Amino acid sequence: MSDEKALGLDEAYSVKTPEDNRRLYAKWAATYESSFVDAKQYRYPKAISEVFNEHVPTDADELARVIDIGCGTGLTGMYLSHLRPHLFIDGLDISPEMLAEARRKQRTDDSLVYTNLSECDLTQSVVNTFESYDALICSGTFTHGHLGPDALKNVLSLVRPAGWIVIGVNNEHFEGKNFQGELDSLADAKRITAPEILRIDVYEKGSPHFGDQARVILAQII
Ligand SMILES: C[S@@+](CC[C@H](N)C(=O)[O-])C[C@H]1O[C@@H](n2cnc3c(N)ncnc32)[C@H](O)[C@@H]1O
């Protein structure tokens, strides 16, 4: 792949391993927003934040701390902070270069979006060094060659009992990798409530990718 060529979905969907992901996003971090998010009218971080805002209760005493997994350059945290300014938001990602971009993201009052940003491979079990979270949000990371259904159980321990998960999954990936089967097992094992599955558009009308959708898994930890 030439460095001059804009990176995009073809490259993102052709990765296979965590090491491939580290390499891809090391090259892509600086131009991810200009060459992909803006150029292709990628609305996933905004859409998932809107789902969170509509479905996760607003009581500040009960919902104060959120973890954004596969946070990338920090767009999901940024949109969520616009909708819910009182939230403390931490982020996890495998790519130090993407985390460096997220570190600069600001809220509408110019304070930083994220309190803590940590490097973490979510294909492995996750050790949380902080207090457990009230909710978890994720856009764009459960997709081809990134995270499969196995990674769901790795991240549940980040969230306290009765806390919420709002996780977007690429539509074809959801079907092809049998996410529903994994969700049924987690619900049967009483790890999560029976999930509600919603659908969102990943790209705005006018994007060459308009029509691509994601499922959104909405559930509570038991
Ligand atoms: C398409 S980007 C999505 C970023 C952001 N959530 C958004 O919607 O703009 C996918 C992100 O997943 C991260 N990622 C890929 N594999 C990962 C893994 N094994 N563990 C943690 N993060 C991973 C990448 O570094 C990248 O930042």
PDB file of C-alpha atoms and ligand atoms in Angstrom:
ATOM      1  CA  MET A   1       0.000   0.000   0.000  1.00  0.00           C
ATOM      2  CA  SER A   2       1.543   3.317  -1.004  1.00  0.00           C
ATOM      3  CA  ASP A   3       1.741   5.962   1.705  1.00  0.00           C
ATOM      4  CA  GLU A   4       0.343   8.549  -0.724  1.00  0.00           C
ATOM      5  CA  LYS A   5      -2.894   6.623  -1.315  1.00  0.00           C
ATOM      6  CA  ALA A   6      -5.707   7.590   1.053  1.00  0.00           C
ATOM      7  CA  LEU A   7      -6.422   4.724   3.439  1.00  0.00           C
ATOM      8  CA  GLY A   8     -10.031   3.611   3.697  1.00  0.00           C
ATOM      9  CA  LEU A   9     -12.507   0.793   4.139  1.00  0.00           C
ATOM     10  CA  ASP A  10     -10.661  -1.657   1.843  1.00  0.00           C
ATOM     11  CA  GLU A  11      -7.576  -1.482   4.041  1.00  0.00           C
ATOM     12  CA  ALA A  12      -9.604  -1.447   7.278  1.00  0.00           C
ATOM     13  CA  TYR A  13     -11.575  -4.563   6.297  1.00  0.00           C
ATOM     14  CA  SER A  14      -8.487  -6.497   5.129  1.00  0.00           C
ATOM     15  CA  VAL A  15      -6.665  -6.550   8.492  1.00  0.00           C
ATOM     16  CA  LYS A  16      -6.668  -9.846  10.353  1.00  0.00           C
ATOM     17  CA  THR A  17      -4.652  -9.641  13.560  1.00  0.00           C
ATOM     18  CA  PRO A  18      -4.162  -7.127  16.402  1.00  0.00           C
ATOM     19  CA  GLU A  19      -0.665  -6.486  14.972  1.00  0.00           C
ATOM     20  CA  ASP A  20      -2.212  -5.663  11.539  1.00  0.00           C
ATOM     21  CA  ASN A  21      -4.523  -3.226  13.336  1.00  0.00           C
ATOM     22  CA  ARG A  22      -1.610  -1.558  15.157  1.00  0.00           C
ATOM     23  CA  ARG A  23       0.212  -1.123  11.825  1.00  0.00           C
ATOM     24  CA  LEU A  24      -2.838   0.151   9.922  1.00  0.00           C
ATOM     25  CA  TYR A  25      -3.870   2.733  12.506  1.00  0.00           C
ATOM     26  CA  ALA A  26      -0.274   3.914  13.073  1.00  0.00           C
ATOM     27  CA  LYS A  27      -0.308   4.996   9.400  1.00  0.00           C
ATOM     28  CA  TRP A  28      -3.909   6.209   9.370  1.00  0.00           C
ATOM     29  CA  ALA A  29      -4.215   8.153  12.656  1.00  0.00           C
ATOM     30  CA  ALA A  30      -3.161  11.578  11.328  1.00  0.00           C
ATOM     31  CA  THR A  31      -5.514  11.491   8.316  1.00  0.00           C
ATOM     32  CA  TYR A  32      -8.340   9.245   9.633  1.00  0.00           C
ATOM     33  CA  GLU A  33     -10.710  12.179  10.140  1.00  0.00           C
ATOM     34  CA  SER A  34      -9.880  14.160   6.970  1.00  0.00           C
ATOM     35  CA  SER A  35      -9.574  11.265   4.500  1.00  0.00           C
ATOM     36  CA  PHE A  36     -12.274   9.020   5.934  1.00  0.00           C
ATOM     37  CA  VAL A  37     -14.660  10.555   8.490  1.00  0.00           C
ATOM     38  CA  ASP A  38     -15.127  13.869   6.660  1.00  0.00           C
ATOM     39  CA  ALA A  39     -14.552  12.628   3.106  1.00  0.00           C
ATOM     40  CA  LYS A  40     -16.931   9.651   3.406  1.00  0.00           C
ATOM     41  CA  GLN A  41     -19.433  11.331   5.748  1.00  0.00           C
ATOM     42  CA  TYR A  42     -18.998   8.686   8.457  1.00  0.00           C
ATOM     43  CA  ARG A  43     -21.690   9.351  11.065  1.00  0.00           C
ATOM     44  CA  TYR A  44     -21.250   6.275  13.302  1.00  0.00           C
ATOM     45  CA  PRO A  45     -19.739   8.046  16.373  1.00  0.00           C
ATOM     46  CA  LYS A  46     -22.547  10.633  16.297  1.00  0.00           C
ATOM     47  CA  ALA A  47     -25.257   8.007  15.713  1.00  0.00           C
ATOM     48  CA  ILE A  48     -24.081   5.715  18.524  1.00  0.00           C
ATOM     49  CA  SER A  49     -23.898   8.679  20.914  1.00  0.00           C
ATOM     50  CA  GLU A  50     -27.490   9.537  20.000  1.00  0.00           C
ATOM     51  CA  VAL A  51     -28.593   5.947  20.713  1.00  0.00           C
ATOM     52  CA  PHE A  52     -26.803   6.128  24.070  1.00  0.00           C
ATOM     53  CA  ASN A  53     -28.454   9.447  24.868  1.00  0.00           C
ATOM     54  CA  GLU A  54     -31.919   8.145  23.976  1.00  0.00           C
ATOM     55  CA  HIS A  55     -31.734   4.823  25.821  1.00  0.00           C
ATOM     56  CA  VAL A  56     -29.384   5.121  28.784  1.00  0.00           C
ATOM     57  CA  PRO A  57     -30.981   6.858  31.773  1.00  0.00           C
ATOM     58  CA  THR A  58     -29.812  10.366  32.507  1.00  0.00           C
ATOM     59  CA  ASP A  59     -29.644  10.364  36.308  1.00  0.00           C
ATOM     60  CA  ALA A  60     -26.195  11.787  37.051  1.00  0.00           C
ATOM     61  CA  ASP A  61     -25.948   9.917  40.380  1.00  0.00           C
ATOM     62  CA  GLU A  62     -26.438   6.614  38.654  1.00  0.00           C
ATOM     63  CA  LEU A  63     -24.541   7.346  35.474  1.00  0.00           C
ATOM     64  CA  ALA A  64     -21.302   9.248  35.788  1.00  0.00           C
ATOM     65  CA  ARG A  65     -18.453   7.258  34.240  1.00  0.00           C
ATOM     66  CA  VAL A  66     -18.315   5.851  30.723  1.00  0.00           C
ATOM     67  CA  ILE A  67     -15.658   3.835  28.903  1.00  0.00           C
ATOM     68  CA  ASP A  68     -15.313   4.254  25.115  1.00  0.00           C
ATOM     69  CA  ILE A  69     -13.685   1.098  23.754  1.00  0.00           C
ATOM     70  CA  GLY A  70     -11.779   1.237  20.468  1.00  0.00           C
ATOM     71  CA  CYS A  71     -12.077   4.979  20.920  1.00  0.00           C
ATOM     72  CA  GLY A  72      -9.812   5.776  17.953  1.00  0.00           C
ATOM     73  CA  THR A  73      -9.354   9.523  17.475  1.00  0.00           C
ATOM     74  CA  GLY A  74     -12.044  10.233  20.053  1.00  0.00           C
ATOM     75  CA  LEU A  75     -15.066  11.215  17.991  1.00  0.00           C
ATOM     76  CA  THR A  76     -17.520   9.063  19.960  1.00  0.00           C
ATOM     77  CA  GLY A  77     -16.375  10.531  23.278  1.00  0.00           C
ATOM     78  CA  MET A  78     -16.582  13.979  21.775  1.00  0.00           C
ATOM     79  CA  TYR A  79     -20.190  13.603  20.539  1.00  0.00           C
ATOM     80  CA  LEU A  80     -21.225  11.905  23.781  1.00  0.00           C
ATOM     81  CA  SER A  81     -19.720  14.767  25.806  1.00  0.00           C
ATOM     82  CA  HIS A  82     -21.806  17.226  23.754  1.00  0.00           C
ATOM     83  CA  LEU A  83     -24.993  15.323  24.600  1.00  0.00           C
ATOM     84  CA  ARG A  84     -24.103  14.479  28.218  1.00  0.00           C
ATOM     85  CA  PRO A  85     -21.620  17.132  29.405  1.00  0.00           C
ATOM     86  CA  HIS A  86     -21.506  15.853  33.001  1.00  0.00           C
ATOM     87  CA  LEU A  87     -20.052  12.448  32.041  1.00  0.00           C
ATOM     88  CA  PHE A  88     -16.469  11.447  32.808  1.00  0.00           C
ATOM     89  CA  ILE A  89     -15.253   9.515  29.773  1.00  0.00           C
ATOM     90  CA  ASP A  90     -12.219   7.216  29.565  1.00  0.00           C
ATOM     91  CA  GLY A  91     -10.999   5.513  26.389  1.00  0.00           C
ATOM     92  CA  LEU A  92      -9.199   2.321  25.362  1.00  0.00           C
ATOM     93  CA  ASP A  93      -7.564   1.512  22.028  1.00  0.00           C
ATOM     94  CA  ILE A  94      -4.810  -0.709  20.666  1.00  0.00           C
ATOM     95  CA  SER A  95      -3.207   2.140  18.701  1.00  0.00           C
ATOM     96  CA  PRO A  96      -1.023   4.695  20.514  1.00  0.00           C
ATOM     97  CA  GLU A  97      -1.221   6.951  17.454  1.00  0.00           C
ATOM     98  CA  MET A  98      -5.052   6.981  17.501  1.00  0.00           C
ATOM     99  CA  LEU A  99      -4.988   7.593  21.282  1.00  0.00           C
ATOM    100  CA  ALA A 100      -2.660  10.572  20.727  1.00  0.00           C
ATOM    101  CA  GLU A 101      -5.342  12.124  18.483  1.00  0.00           C
ATOM    102  CA  ALA A 102      -8.063  11.374  21.069  1.00  0.00           C
ATOM    103  CA  ARG A 103      -5.961  13.043  23.776  1.00  0.00           C
ATOM    104  CA  ARG A 104      -6.460  16.402  22.010  1.00  0.00           C
ATOM    105  CA  LYS A 105     -10.258  16.223  21.700  1.00  0.00           C
ATOM    106  CA  GLN A 106     -12.122  18.972  23.536  1.00  0.00           C
ATOM    107  CA  ARG A 107     -15.609  19.452  24.948  1.00  0.00           C
ATOM    108  CA  THR A 108     -17.735  22.481  24.129  1.00  0.00           C
ATOM    109  CA  ASP A 109     -16.258  24.243  27.218  1.00  0.00           C
ATOM    110  CA  ASP A 110     -12.716  23.542  25.880  1.00  0.00           C
ATOM    111  CA  SER A 111     -11.911  21.003  28.620  1.00  0.00           C
ATOM    112  CA  LEU A 112     -10.581  17.623  27.491  1.00  0.00           C
ATOM    113  CA  VAL A 113     -13.105  14.969  26.454  1.00  0.00           C
ATOM    114  CA  TYR A 114     -11.249  12.034  28.037  1.00  0.00           C
ATOM    115  CA  THR A 115      -9.985  11.757  31.610  1.00  0.00           C
ATOM    116  CA  ASN A 116      -7.851   8.639  31.015  1.00  0.00           C
ATOM    117  CA  LEU A 117      -6.768   7.067  27.723  1.00  0.00           C
ATOM    118  CA  SER A 118      -5.026   3.690  27.798  1.00  0.00           C
ATOM    119  CA  GLU A 119      -3.510   1.307  25.278  1.00  0.00           C
ATOM    120  CA  CYS A 120      -5.260  -2.056  25.378  1.00  0.00           C
ATOM    121  CA  ASP A 121      -5.738  -5.078  23.085  1.00  0.00           C
ATOM    122  CA  LEU A 122      -9.419  -5.935  23.461  1.00  0.00           C
ATOM    123  CA  THR A 123      -8.973  -9.393  21.905  1.00  0.00           C
ATOM    124  CA  GLN A 124      -7.423 -10.317  25.280  1.00  0.00           C
ATOM    125  CA  SER A 125      -9.087 -10.274  28.693  1.00  0.00           C
ATOM    126  CA  VAL A 126      -9.097  -6.703  29.947  1.00  0.00           C
ATOM    127  CA  VAL A 127      -7.705  -5.742  33.328  1.00  0.00           C
ATOM    128  CA  ASN A 128      -9.392  -2.561  34.508  1.00  0.00           C
ATOM    129  CA  THR A 129      -7.139  -0.513  36.782  1.00  0.00           C
ATOM    130  CA  PHE A 130      -9.937   1.975  37.516  1.00  0.00           C
ATOM    131  CA  GLU A 131     -13.281   1.718  39.311  1.00  0.00           C
ATOM    132  CA  SER A 132     -15.816  -0.159  37.175  1.00  0.00           C
ATOM    133  CA  TYR A 133     -17.803   1.971  34.758  1.00  0.00           C
ATOM    134  CA  ASP A 134     -21.484   2.868  34.694  1.00  0.00           C
ATOM    135  CA  ALA A 135     -21.665   2.366  30.931  1.00  0.00           C
ATOM    136  CA  LEU A 136     -19.661   1.324  27.898  1.00  0.00           C
ATOM    137  CA  ILE A 137     -19.925   2.720  24.376  1.00  0.00           C
ATOM    138  CA  CYS A 138     -18.300   1.541  21.152  1.00  0.00           C
ATOM    139  CA  SER A 139     -18.456   2.501  17.474  1.00  0.00           C
ATOM    140  CA  GLY A 140     -16.605   1.018  14.523  1.00  0.00           C
ATOM    141  CA  THR A 141     -14.433  -1.490  16.376  1.00  0.00           C
ATOM    142  CA  PHE A 142     -16.602  -4.616  16.182  1.00  0.00           C
ATOM    143  CA  THR A 143     -16.038  -5.025  12.446  1.00  0.00           C
ATOM    144  CA  HIS A 144     -14.203  -7.187   9.898  1.00  0.00           C
ATOM    145  CA  GLY A 145     -10.669  -8.059  11.079  1.00  0.00           C
ATOM    146  CA  HIS A 146     -10.984  -6.001  14.272  1.00  0.00           C
ATOM    147  CA  LEU A 147     -13.076  -7.448  17.136  1.00  0.00           C
ATOM    148  CA  GLY A 148     -15.301 -10.517  16.849  1.00  0.00           C
ATOM    149  CA  PRO A 149     -18.022 -11.833  19.185  1.00  0.00           C
ATOM    150  CA  ASP A 150     -15.382 -13.443  21.454  1.00  0.00           C
ATOM    151  CA  ALA A 151     -14.250  -9.983  22.529  1.00  0.00           C
ATOM    152  CA  LEU A 152     -17.677  -9.177  24.026  1.00  0.00           C
ATOM    153  CA  LYS A 153     -16.961 -11.223  27.151  1.00  0.00           C
ATOM    154  CA  ASN A 154     -13.563  -9.486  27.518  1.00  0.00           C
ATOM    155  CA  VAL A 155     -15.162  -6.090  27.967  1.00  0.00           C
ATOM    156  CA  LEU A 156     -18.196  -6.878  30.152  1.00  0.00           C
ATOM    157  CA  SER A 157     -16.071  -6.829  33.304  1.00  0.00           C
ATOM    158  CA  LEU A 158     -15.385  -3.133  32.710  1.00  0.00           C
ATOM    159  CA  VAL A 159     -18.984  -2.289  33.642  1.00  0.00           C
ATOM    160  CA  ARG A 160     -20.687  -2.547  37.039  1.00  0.00           C
ATOM    161  CA  PRO A 161     -23.835  -4.649  37.605  1.00  0.00           C
ATOM    162  CA  ALA A 162     -26.894  -2.822  36.180  1.00  0.00           C
ATOM    163  CA  GLY A 163     -24.532  -0.673  34.087  1.00  0.00           C
ATOM    164  CA  TRP A 164     -25.190  -0.326  30.360  1.00  0.00           C
ATOM    165  CA  ILE A 165     -23.468  -1.461  27.169  1.00  0.00           C
ATOM    166  CA  VAL A 166     -24.093   0.322  23.860  1.00  0.00           C
ATOM    167  CA  ILE A 167     -22.018  -1.492  21.242  1.00  0.00           C
ATOM    168  CA  GLY A 168     -22.169  -0.995  17.489  1.00  0.00           C
ATOM    169  CA  VAL A 169     -21.382  -3.990  15.264  1.00  0.00           C
ATOM    170  CA  ASN A 170     -20.959  -3.890  11.473  1.00  0.00           C
ATOM    171  CA  ASN A 171     -24.103  -5.463  10.016  1.00  0.00           C
ATOM    172  CA  GLU A 172     -22.419  -8.154   7.850  1.00  0.00           C
ATOM    173  CA  HIS A 173     -19.971  -8.941  10.646  1.00  0.00           C
ATOM    174  CA  PHE A 174     -22.905  -9.365  13.074  1.00  0.00           C
ATOM    175  CA  GLU A 175     -24.512 -11.922  10.741  1.00  0.00           C
ATOM    176  CA  GLY A 176     -21.336 -13.625   9.483  1.00  0.00           C
ATOM    177  CA  LYS A 177     -19.750 -14.139  12.911  1.00  0.00           C
ATOM    178  CA  ASN A 178     -22.988 -15.058  14.700  1.00  0.00           C
ATOM    179  CA  PHE A 179     -23.001 -12.266  17.262  1.00  0.00           C
ATOM    180  CA  GLN A 180     -26.603 -13.230  18.075  1.00  0.00           C
ATOM    181  CA  GLY A 181     -25.391 -16.688  19.222  1.00  0.00           C
ATOM    182  CA  GLU A 182     -22.788 -15.127  21.532  1.00  0.00           C
ATOM    183  CA  LEU A 183     -25.360 -12.662  22.902  1.00  0.00           C
ATOM    184  CA  ASP A 184     -27.819 -15.508  23.565  1.00  0.00           C
ATOM    185  CA  SER A 185     -25.075 -17.405  25.457  1.00  0.00           C
ATOM    186  CA  LEU A 186     -24.199 -14.331  27.532  1.00  0.00           C
ATOM    187  CA  ALA A 187     -27.882 -13.735  28.341  1.00  0.00           C
ATOM    188  CA  ASP A 188     -28.424 -17.451  29.179  1.00  0.00           C
ATOM    189  CA  ALA A 189     -25.376 -17.332  31.472  1.00  0.00           C
ATOM    190  CA  LYS A 190     -26.922 -14.254  33.156  1.00  0.00           C
ATOM    191  CA  ARG A 191     -23.976 -12.016  32.275  1.00  0.00           C
ATOM    192  CA  ILE A 192     -26.255  -9.510  30.468  1.00  0.00           C
ATOM    193  CA  THR A 193     -29.978  -8.808  30.136  1.00  0.00           C
ATOM    194  CA  ALA A 194     -31.679  -9.960  26.900  1.00  0.00           C
ATOM    195  CA  PRO A 195     -30.291  -7.337  24.524  1.00  0.00           C
ATOM    196  CA  GLU A 196     -32.298  -4.969  22.384  1.00  0.00           C
ATOM    197  CA  ILE A 197     -30.791  -4.823  18.885  1.00  0.00           C
ATOM    198  CA  LEU A 198     -31.218  -1.567  16.965  1.00  0.00           C
ATOM    199  CA  ARG A 199     -29.987  -0.465  13.539  1.00  0.00           C
ATOM    200  CA  ILE A 200     -28.264   2.757  12.550  1.00  0.00           C
ATOM    201  CA  ASP A 201     -26.902   4.221   9.307  1.00  0.00           C
ATOM    202  CA  VAL A 202     -23.113   4.416   9.398  1.00  0.00           C
ATOM    203  CA  TYR A 203     -22.814   7.034   6.608  1.00  0.00           C
ATOM    204  CA  GLU A 204     -24.786  10.142   5.718  1.00  0.00           C
ATOM    205  CA  LYS A 205     -26.952  10.344   2.588  1.00  0.00           C
ATOM    206  CA  GLY A 206     -24.651  11.349  -0.275  1.00  0.00           C
ATOM    207  CA  SER A 207     -21.732   9.213   0.956  1.00  0.00           C
ATOM    208  CA  PRO A 208     -20.522   6.525  -1.498  1.00  0.00           C
ATOM    209  CA  HIS A 209     -21.106   4.081   1.388  1.00  0.00           C
ATOM    210  CA  PHE A 210     -24.641   5.273   2.205  1.00  0.00           C
ATOM    211  CA  GLY A 211     -26.797   2.237   3.007  1.00  0.00           C
ATOM    212  CA  ASP A 212     -24.157   0.484   5.145  1.00  0.00           C
ATOM    213  CA  GLN A 213     -25.687  -0.113   8.539  1.00  0.00           C
ATOM    214  CA  ALA A 214     -24.613  -1.250  11.982  1.00  0.00           C
ATOM    215  CA  ARG A 215     -26.512  -3.159  14.619  1.00  0.00           C
ATOM    216  CA  VAL A 216     -26.418  -1.616  18.071  1.00  0.00           C
ATOM    217  CA  ILE A 217     -26.405  -3.978  21.051  1.00  0.00           C
ATOM    218  CA  LEU A 218     -28.157  -2.387  24.012  1.00  0.00           C
ATOM    219  CA  ALA A 219     -28.148  -4.324  27.296  1.00  0.00           C
ATOM    220  CA  GLN A 220     -27.416  -4.130  30.998  1.00  0.00           C
ATOM    221  CA  ILE A 221     -24.840  -6.078  32.957  1.00  0.00           C
ATOM    222  CA  ILE A 222     -26.283  -8.571  35.447  1.00  0.00           C
TER     223      ILE A 222
HETATM  224  C1  LIG B   1     -12.672   2.179  12.566  1.00  0.00           C
HETATM  225  S1  LIG B   1     -11.786   2.695  13.989  1.00  0.00           S
HETATM  226  C2  LIG B   1     -13.113   3.322  14.994  1.00  0.00           C
HETATM  227  C3  LIG B   1     -12.630   4.400  15.911  1.00  0.00           C
HETATM  228  C4  LIG B   1     -13.730   5.223  16.572  1.00  0.00           C
HETATM  229  N1  LIG B   1     -14.482   4.463  17.537  1.00  0.00           N
HETATM  230  C5  LIG B   1     -14.649   5.792  15.511  1.00  0.00           C
HETATM  231  O1  LIG B   1     -15.800   5.321  15.375  1.00  0.00           O
HETATM  232  O2  LIG B   1     -14.198   6.710  14.802  1.00  0.00           O
HETATM  233  C6  LIG B   1     -11.401   1.163  14.805  1.00  0.00           C
HETATM  234  C7  LIG B   1     -10.536   1.338  16.049  1.00  0.00           C
HETATM  235  O3  LIG B   1     -10.378   0.050  16.666  1.00  0.00           O
HETATM  236  C8  LIG B   1      -9.081  -0.032  17.192  1.00  0.00           C
HETATM  237  N2  LIG B   1      -8.743  -1.456  17.351  1.00  0.00           N
HETATM  238  C9  LIG B   1      -8.554  -2.392  16.395  1.00  0.00           C
HETATM  239  N3  LIG B   1      -8.259  -3.578  16.940  1.00  0.00           N
HETATM  240  C10 LIG B   1      -8.254  -3.391  18.285  1.00  0.00           C
HETATM  241  C11 LIG B   1      -7.993  -4.243  19.392  1.00  0.00           C
HETATM  242  N4  LIG B   1      -7.648  -5.530  19.224  1.00  0.00           N
HETATM  243  N5  LIG B   1      -8.073  -3.731  20.637  1.00  0.00           N
HETATM  244  C12 LIG B   1      -8.388  -2.411  20.817  1.00  0.00           C
HETATM  245  N6  LIG B   1      -8.637  -1.556  19.817  1.00  0.00           N
HETATM  246  C13 LIG B   1      -8.570  -2.046  18.556  1.00  0.00           C
HETATM  247  C14 LIG B   1      -8.220   0.681  16.156  1.00  0.00           C
HETATM  248  O4  LIG B   1      -6.967   1.072  16.659  1.00  0.00           O
HETATM  249  C15 LIG B   1      -9.129   1.855  15.768  1.00  0.00           C
HETATM  250  O5  LIG B   1      -8.864   3.000  16.550  1.00  0.00           O
END
